[in-house]
PDB file of C-alpha atoms and ligand atoms in Angstrom:
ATOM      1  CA  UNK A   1     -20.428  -1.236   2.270  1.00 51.00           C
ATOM      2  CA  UNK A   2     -20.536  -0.493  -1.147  1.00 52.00           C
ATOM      3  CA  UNK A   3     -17.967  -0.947  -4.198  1.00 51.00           C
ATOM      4  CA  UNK A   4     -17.188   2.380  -5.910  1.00 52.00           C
ATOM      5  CA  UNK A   5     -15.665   0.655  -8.599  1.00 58.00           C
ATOM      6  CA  UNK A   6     -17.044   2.641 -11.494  1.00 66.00           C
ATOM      7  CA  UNK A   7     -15.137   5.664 -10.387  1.00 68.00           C
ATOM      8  CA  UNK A   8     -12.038   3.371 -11.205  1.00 66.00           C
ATOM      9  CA  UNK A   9     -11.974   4.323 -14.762  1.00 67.00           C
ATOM     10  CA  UNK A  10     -13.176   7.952 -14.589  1.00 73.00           C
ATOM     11  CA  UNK A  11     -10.157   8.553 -12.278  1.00 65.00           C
ATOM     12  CA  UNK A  12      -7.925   6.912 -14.816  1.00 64.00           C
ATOM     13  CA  UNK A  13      -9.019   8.207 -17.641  1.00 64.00           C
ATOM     14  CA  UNK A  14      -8.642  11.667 -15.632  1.00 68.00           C
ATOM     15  CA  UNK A  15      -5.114  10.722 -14.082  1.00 65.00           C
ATOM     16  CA  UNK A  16      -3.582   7.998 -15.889  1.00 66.00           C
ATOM     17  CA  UNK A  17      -0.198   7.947 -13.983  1.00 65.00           C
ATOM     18  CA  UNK A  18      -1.500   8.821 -10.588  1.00 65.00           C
ATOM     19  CA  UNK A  19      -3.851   5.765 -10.654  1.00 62.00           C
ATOM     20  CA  UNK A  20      -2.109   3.239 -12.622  1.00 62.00           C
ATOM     21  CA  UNK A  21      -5.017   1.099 -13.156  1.00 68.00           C
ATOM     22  CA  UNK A  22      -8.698   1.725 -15.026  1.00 63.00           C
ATOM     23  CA  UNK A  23      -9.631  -1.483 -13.282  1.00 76.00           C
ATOM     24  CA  UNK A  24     -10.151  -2.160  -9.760  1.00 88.00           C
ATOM     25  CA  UNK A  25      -8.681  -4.949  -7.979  1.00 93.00           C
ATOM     26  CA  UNK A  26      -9.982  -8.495  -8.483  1.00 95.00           C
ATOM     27  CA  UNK A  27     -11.176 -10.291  -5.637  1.00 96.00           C
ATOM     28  CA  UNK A  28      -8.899 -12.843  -6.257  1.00 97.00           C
ATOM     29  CA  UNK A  29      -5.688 -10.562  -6.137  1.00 97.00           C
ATOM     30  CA  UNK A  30      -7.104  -9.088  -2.905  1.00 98.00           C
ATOM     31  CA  UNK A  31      -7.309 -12.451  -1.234  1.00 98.00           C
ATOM     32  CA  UNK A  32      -3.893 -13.332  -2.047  1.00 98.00           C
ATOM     33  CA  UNK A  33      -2.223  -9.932  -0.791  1.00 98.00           C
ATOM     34  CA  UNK A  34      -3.980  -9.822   2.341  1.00 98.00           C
ATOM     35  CA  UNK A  35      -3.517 -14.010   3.034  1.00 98.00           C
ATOM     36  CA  UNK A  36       0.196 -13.528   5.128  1.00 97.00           C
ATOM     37  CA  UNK A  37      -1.307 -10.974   7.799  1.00 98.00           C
ATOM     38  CA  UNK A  38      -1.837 -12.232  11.036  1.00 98.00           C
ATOM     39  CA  UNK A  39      -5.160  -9.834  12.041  1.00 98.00           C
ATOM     40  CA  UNK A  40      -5.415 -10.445  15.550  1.00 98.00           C
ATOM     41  CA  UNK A  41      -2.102  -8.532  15.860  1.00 97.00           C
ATOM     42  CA  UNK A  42      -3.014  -6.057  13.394  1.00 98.00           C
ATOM     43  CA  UNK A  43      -4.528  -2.689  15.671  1.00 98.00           C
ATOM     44  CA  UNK A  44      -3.196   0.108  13.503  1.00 98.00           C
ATOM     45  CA  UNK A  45      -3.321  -0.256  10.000  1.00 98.00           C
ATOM     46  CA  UNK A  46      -2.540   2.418   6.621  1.00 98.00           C
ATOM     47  CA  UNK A  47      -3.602   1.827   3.199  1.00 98.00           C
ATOM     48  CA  UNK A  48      -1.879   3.865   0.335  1.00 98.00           C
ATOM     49  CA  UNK A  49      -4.020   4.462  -2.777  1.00 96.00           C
ATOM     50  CA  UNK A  50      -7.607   2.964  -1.400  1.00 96.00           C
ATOM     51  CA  UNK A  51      -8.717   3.912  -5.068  1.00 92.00           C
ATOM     52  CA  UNK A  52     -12.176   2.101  -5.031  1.00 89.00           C
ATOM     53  CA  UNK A  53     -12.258   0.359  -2.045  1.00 94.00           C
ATOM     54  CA  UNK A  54     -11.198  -3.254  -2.877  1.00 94.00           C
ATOM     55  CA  UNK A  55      -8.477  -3.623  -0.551  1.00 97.00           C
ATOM     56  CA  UNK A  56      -9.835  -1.408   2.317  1.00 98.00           C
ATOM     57  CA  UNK A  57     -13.088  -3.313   2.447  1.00 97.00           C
ATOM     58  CA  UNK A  58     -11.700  -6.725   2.432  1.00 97.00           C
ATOM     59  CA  UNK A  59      -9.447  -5.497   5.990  1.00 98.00           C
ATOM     60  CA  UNK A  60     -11.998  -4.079   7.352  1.00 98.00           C
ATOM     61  CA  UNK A  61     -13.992  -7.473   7.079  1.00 98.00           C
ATOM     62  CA  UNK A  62     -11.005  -9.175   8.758  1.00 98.00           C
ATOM     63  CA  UNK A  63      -9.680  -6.208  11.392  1.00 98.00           C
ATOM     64  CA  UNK A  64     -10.004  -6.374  15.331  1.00 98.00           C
ATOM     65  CA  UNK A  65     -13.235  -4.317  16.664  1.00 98.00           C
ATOM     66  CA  UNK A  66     -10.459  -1.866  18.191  1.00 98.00           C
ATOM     67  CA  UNK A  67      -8.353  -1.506  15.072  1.00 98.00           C
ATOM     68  CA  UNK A  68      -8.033   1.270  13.200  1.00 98.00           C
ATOM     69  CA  UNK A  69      -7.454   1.768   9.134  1.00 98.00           C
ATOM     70  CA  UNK A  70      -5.987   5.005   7.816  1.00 98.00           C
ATOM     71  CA  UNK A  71      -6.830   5.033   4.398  1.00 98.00           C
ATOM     72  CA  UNK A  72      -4.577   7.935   2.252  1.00 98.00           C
ATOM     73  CA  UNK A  73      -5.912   8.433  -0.822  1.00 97.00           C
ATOM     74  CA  UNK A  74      -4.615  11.663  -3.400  1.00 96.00           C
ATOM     75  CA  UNK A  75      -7.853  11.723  -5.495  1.00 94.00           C
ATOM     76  CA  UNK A  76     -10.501  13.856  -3.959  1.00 94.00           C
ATOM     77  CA  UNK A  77     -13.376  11.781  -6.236  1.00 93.00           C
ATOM     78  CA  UNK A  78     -12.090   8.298  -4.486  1.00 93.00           C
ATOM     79  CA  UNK A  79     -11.829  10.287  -1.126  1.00 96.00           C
ATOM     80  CA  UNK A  80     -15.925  10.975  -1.446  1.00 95.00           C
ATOM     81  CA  UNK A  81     -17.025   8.000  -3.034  1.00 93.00           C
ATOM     82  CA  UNK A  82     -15.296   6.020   0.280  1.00 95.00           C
ATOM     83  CA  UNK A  83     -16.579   8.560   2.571  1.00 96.00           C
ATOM     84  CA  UNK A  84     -20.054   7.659   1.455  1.00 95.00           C
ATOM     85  CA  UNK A  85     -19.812   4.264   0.882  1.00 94.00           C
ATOM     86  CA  UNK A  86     -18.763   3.489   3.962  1.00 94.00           C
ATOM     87  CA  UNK A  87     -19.290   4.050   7.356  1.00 94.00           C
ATOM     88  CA  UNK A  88     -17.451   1.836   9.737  1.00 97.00           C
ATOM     89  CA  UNK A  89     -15.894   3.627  12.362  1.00 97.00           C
ATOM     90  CA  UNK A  90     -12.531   1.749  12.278  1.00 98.00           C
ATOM     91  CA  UNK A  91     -11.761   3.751   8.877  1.00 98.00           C
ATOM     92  CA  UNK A  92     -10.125   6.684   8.649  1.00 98.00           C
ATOM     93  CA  UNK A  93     -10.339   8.130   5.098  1.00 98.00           C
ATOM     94  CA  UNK A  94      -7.591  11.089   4.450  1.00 98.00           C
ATOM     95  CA  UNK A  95      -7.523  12.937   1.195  1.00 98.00           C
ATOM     96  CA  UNK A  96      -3.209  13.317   1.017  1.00 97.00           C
ATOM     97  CA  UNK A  97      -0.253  11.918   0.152  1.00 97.00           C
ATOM     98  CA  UNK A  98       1.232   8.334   0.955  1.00 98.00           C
ATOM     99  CA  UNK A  99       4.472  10.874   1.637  1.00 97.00           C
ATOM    100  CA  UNK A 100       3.020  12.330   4.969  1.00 98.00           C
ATOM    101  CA  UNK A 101       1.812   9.243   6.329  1.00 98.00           C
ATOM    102  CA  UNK A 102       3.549  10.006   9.889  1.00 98.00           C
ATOM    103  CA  UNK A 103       2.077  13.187   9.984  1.00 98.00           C
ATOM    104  CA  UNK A 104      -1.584  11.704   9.431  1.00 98.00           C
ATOM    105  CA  UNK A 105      -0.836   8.930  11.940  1.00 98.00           C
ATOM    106  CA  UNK A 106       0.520  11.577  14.412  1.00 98.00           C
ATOM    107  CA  UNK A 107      -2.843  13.798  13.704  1.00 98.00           C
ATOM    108  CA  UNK A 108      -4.794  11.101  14.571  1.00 97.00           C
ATOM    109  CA  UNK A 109      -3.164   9.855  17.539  1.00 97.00           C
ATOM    110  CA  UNK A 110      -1.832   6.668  16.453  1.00 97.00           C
ATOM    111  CA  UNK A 111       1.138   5.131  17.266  1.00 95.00           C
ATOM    112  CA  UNK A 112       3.764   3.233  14.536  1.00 97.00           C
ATOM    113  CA  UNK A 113       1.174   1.338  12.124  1.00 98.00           C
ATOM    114  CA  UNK A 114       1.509  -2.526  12.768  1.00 98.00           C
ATOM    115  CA  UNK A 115       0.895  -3.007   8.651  1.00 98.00           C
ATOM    116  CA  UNK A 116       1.107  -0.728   5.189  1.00 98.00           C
ATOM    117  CA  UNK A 117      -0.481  -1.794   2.396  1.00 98.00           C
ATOM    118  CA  UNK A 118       0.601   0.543  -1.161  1.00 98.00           C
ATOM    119  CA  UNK A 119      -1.366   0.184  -4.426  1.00 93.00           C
ATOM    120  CA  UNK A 120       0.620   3.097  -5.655  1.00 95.00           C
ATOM    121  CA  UNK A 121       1.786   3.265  -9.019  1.00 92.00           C
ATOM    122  CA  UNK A 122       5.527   3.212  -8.245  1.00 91.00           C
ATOM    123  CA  UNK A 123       6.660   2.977 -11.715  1.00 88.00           C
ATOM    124  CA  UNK A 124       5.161   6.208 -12.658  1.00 89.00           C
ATOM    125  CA  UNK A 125       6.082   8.386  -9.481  1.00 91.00           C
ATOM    126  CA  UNK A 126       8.595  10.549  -9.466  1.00 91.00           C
ATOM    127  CA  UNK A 127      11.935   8.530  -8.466  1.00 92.00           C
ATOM    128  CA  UNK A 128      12.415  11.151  -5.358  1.00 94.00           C
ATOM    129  CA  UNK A 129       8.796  11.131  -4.493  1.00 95.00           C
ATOM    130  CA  UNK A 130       8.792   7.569  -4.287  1.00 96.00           C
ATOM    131  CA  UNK A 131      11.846   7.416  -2.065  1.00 96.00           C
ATOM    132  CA  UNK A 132      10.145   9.994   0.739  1.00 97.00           C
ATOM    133  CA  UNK A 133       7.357   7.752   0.478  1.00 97.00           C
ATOM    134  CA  UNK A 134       9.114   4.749   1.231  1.00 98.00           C
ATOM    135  CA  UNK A 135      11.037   6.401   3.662  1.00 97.00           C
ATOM    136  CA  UNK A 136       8.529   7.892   5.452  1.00 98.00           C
ATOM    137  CA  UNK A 137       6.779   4.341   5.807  1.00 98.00           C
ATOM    138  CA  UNK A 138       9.889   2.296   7.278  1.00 98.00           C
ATOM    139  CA  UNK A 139       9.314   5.488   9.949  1.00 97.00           C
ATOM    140  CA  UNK A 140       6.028   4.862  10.543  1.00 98.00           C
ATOM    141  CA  UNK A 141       6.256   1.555  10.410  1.00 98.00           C
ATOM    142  CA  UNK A 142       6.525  -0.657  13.967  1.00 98.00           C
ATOM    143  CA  UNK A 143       9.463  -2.624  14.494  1.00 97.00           C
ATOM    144  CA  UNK A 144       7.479  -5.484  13.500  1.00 97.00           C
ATOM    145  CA  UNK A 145       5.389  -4.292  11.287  1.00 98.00           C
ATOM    146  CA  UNK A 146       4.893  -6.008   7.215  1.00 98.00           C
ATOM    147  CA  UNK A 147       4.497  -3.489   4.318  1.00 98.00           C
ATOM    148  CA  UNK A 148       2.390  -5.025   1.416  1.00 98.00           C
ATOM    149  CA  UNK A 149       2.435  -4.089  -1.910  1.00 97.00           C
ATOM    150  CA  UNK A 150       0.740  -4.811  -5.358  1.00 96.00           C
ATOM    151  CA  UNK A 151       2.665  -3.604  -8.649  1.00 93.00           C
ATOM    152  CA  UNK A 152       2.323  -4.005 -12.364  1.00 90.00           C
ATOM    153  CA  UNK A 153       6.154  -3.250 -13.026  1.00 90.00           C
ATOM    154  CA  UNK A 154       9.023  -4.218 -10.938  1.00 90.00           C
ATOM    155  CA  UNK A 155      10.096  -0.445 -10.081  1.00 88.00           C
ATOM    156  CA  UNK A 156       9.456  -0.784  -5.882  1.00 92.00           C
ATOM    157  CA  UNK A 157      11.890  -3.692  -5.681  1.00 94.00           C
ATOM    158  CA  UNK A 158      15.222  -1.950  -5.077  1.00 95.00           C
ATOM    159  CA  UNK A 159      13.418   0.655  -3.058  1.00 96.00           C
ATOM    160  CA  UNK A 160      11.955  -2.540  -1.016  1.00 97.00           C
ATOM    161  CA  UNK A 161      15.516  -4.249  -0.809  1.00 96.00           C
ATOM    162  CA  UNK A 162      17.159  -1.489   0.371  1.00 96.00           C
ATOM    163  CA  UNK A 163      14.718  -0.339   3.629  1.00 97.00           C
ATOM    164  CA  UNK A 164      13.707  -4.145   4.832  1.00 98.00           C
ATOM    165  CA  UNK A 165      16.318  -6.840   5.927  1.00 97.00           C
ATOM    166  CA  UNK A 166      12.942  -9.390   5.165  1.00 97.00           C
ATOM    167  CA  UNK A 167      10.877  -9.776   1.864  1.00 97.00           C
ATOM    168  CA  UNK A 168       9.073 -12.182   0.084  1.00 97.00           C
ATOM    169  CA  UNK A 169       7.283 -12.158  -3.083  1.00 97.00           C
ATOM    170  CA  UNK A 170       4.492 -13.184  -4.879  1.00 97.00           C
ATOM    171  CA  UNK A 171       2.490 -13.175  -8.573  1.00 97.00           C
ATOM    172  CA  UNK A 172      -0.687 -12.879  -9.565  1.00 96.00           C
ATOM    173  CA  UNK A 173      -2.253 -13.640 -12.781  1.00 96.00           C
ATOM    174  CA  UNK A 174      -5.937 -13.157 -11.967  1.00 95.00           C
ATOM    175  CA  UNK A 175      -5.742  -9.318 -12.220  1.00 94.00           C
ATOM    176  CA  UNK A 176      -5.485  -6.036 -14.857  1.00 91.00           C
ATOM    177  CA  UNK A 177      -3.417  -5.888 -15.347  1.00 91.00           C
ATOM    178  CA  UNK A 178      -1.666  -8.899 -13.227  1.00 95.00           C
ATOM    179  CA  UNK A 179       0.963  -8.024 -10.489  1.00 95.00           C
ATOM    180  CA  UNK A 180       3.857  -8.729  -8.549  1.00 96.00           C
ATOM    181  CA  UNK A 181       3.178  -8.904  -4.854  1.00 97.00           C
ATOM    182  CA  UNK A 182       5.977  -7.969  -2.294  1.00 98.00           C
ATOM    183  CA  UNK A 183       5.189  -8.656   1.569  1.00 98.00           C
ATOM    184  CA  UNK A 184       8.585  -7.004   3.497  1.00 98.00           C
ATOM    185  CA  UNK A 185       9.135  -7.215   7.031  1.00 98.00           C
ATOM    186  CA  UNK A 186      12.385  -5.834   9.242  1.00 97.00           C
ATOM    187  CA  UNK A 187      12.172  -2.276   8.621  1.00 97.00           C
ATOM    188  CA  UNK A 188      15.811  -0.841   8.651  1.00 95.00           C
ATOM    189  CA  UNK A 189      16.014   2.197  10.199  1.00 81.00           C
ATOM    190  CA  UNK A 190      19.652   2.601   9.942  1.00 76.00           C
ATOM    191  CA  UNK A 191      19.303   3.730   6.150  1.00 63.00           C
ATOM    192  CA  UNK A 192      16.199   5.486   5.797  1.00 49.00           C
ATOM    193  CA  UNK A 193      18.427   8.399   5.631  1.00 48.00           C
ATOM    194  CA  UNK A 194      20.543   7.126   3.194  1.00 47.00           C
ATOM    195  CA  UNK A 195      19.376   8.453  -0.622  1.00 49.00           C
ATOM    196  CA  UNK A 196      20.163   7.945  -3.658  1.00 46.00           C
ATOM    197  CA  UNK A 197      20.195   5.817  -7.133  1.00 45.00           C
ATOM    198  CA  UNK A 198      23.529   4.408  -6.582  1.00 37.00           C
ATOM    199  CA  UNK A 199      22.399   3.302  -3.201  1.00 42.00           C
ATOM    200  CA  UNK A 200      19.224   1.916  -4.415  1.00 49.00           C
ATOM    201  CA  UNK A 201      21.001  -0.285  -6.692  1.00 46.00           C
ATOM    202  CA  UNK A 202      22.938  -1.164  -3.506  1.00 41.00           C
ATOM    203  CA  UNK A 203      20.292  -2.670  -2.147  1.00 43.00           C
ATOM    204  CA  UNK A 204      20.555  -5.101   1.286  1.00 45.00           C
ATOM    205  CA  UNK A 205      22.597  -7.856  -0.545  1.00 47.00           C
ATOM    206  CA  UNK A 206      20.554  -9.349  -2.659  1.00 52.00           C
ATOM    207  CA  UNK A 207      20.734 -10.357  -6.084  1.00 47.00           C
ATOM    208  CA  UNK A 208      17.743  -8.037  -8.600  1.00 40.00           C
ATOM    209  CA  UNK A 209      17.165 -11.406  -9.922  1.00 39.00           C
ATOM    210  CA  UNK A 210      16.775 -13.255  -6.443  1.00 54.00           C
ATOM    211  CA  UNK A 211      12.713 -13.132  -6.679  1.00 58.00           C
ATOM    212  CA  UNK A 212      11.033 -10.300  -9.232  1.00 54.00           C
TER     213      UNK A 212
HETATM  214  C1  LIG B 301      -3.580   1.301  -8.683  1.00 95.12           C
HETATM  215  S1  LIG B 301      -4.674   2.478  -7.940  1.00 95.12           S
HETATM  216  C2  LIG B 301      -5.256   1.662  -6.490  1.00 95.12           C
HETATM  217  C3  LIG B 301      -6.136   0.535  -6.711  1.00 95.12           C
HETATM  218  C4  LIG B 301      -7.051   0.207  -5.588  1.00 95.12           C
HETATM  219  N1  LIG B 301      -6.365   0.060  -4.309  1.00 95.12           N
HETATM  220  C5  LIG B 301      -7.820  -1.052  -5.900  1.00 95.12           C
HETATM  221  O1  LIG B 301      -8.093  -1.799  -4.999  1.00 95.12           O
HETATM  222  O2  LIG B 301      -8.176  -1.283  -7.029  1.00 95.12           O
HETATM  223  C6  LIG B 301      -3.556   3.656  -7.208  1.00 95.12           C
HETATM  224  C7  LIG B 301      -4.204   4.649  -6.264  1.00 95.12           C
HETATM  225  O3  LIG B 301      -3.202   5.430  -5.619  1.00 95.12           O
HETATM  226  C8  LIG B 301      -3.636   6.779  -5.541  1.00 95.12           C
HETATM  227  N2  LIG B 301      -2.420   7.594  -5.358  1.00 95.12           N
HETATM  228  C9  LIG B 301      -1.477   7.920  -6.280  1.00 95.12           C
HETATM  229  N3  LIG B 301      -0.460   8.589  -5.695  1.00 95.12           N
HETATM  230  C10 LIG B 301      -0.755   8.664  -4.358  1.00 95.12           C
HETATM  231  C11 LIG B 301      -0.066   9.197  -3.216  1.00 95.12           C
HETATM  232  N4  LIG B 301       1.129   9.807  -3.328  1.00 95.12           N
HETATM  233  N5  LIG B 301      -0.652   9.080  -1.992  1.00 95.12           N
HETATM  234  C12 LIG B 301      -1.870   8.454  -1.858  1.00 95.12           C
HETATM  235  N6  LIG B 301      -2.564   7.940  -2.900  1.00 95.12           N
HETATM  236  C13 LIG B 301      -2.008   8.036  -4.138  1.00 95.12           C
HETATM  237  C14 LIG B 301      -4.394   6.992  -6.831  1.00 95.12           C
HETATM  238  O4  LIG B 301      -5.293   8.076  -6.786  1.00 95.12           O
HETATM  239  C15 LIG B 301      -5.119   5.644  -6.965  1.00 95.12           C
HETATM  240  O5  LIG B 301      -6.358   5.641  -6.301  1.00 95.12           O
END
């Protein structure tokens, strides 16, 4: 498999806010995300915002034989450059939105994914946009699934606190730009349907400050 990095910063320069990043992840930062999942229980997988392939190549190295990754990527350059780079039949690459993951799943005949893993820019989505996105995953999501995210800014917290009774968190340095790390777990249902600022401020109890 090879890295597409390069394309990194062509598709930033290009689409600044969509991608977030002109840098792809470090190897480091991808280590340190994927270290809490438990792979042998892993057989459905997504990936929001493959980008270059960092993240996607790193699971595939670790994923069952008869696991699958659905990798849902808006930029049609990334979409290629994946396509070609990489032929392992586990992955799944869909040029689309994060916001139609259950759709995509359904399409491919694949039940609730067992773990989500978003490099999406959160901070620079539109606020509704990024609520139907993280709706949409706590329904696609299995009961006991883990969502996994990487973020510059803090902006996914409340949205995290609000749709998981579960999350830890994490930093790290060794990236650019470095990030905070979120691992959530407990998907509540119960409030997916719930919108709103006031509500995201709500959040499931805890404290903003409780772990950034
Ligand atoms: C920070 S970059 C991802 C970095 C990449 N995962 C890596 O390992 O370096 C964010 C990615 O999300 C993609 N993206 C932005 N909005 C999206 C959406 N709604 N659905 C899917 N992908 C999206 C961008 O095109 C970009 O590739």
């Amino acid at each position: 498999m090879k890295d597409t990095g390069l394309v990194a910063a062509t598709e930033f320069l290009r689409h600044p806010s969509m991608v977030g990043s002109a840098f792809p992840a470090t190897a480091r930062m991808v280590r340190h995300v994927l270290a809490p999942l438990t792979w042998a229980d892993i057989r459905v997988a997504v990936e929001y915002g493959p980008g270059s392939g960092r993240f996607t190549f790193e699971m595939l190295r670790h994923m069952r034989h008869d696991a699958r990754l659905l990798a849902i990527e808006t930029s049609g350059a990334f979409v290629e450059k994946l396509r070609a780079a990489c032929d392992d039949p586990r992955l799944i690459v869909i040029e689309g939105t994060a916001g139609a993951v259950g759709r995509h799943l359904a399409a491919h005949h694949l039940g609730r994914a067992d773990c989500i893993l978003s490099g999406l820019p959160f901070s620079t989505l539109d606020h509704s946009d990024a609520q139907g996105i993280m709706d949409e995953t706590v329904a696609a999501l299995a009961p006991d699934g883990i969502f996994a995210a990487y973020q510059m800014r803090i902006a996914i917290r409340p949205l995290i606190d609000r749709r998981f009774a579960s999350v830890r968190c994490g930093y790290e340095w060794w990236n650019i730009p470095p990030c905070h790390l979120y691992w959530a777990t407990q998907p509540r249902r119960d409030v997916s349907d719930l919108r709103g600022t006031d509500l995201e401020a709500a959040g499931s109890g805890r404290k903003p400050g409780d772990c950034m």
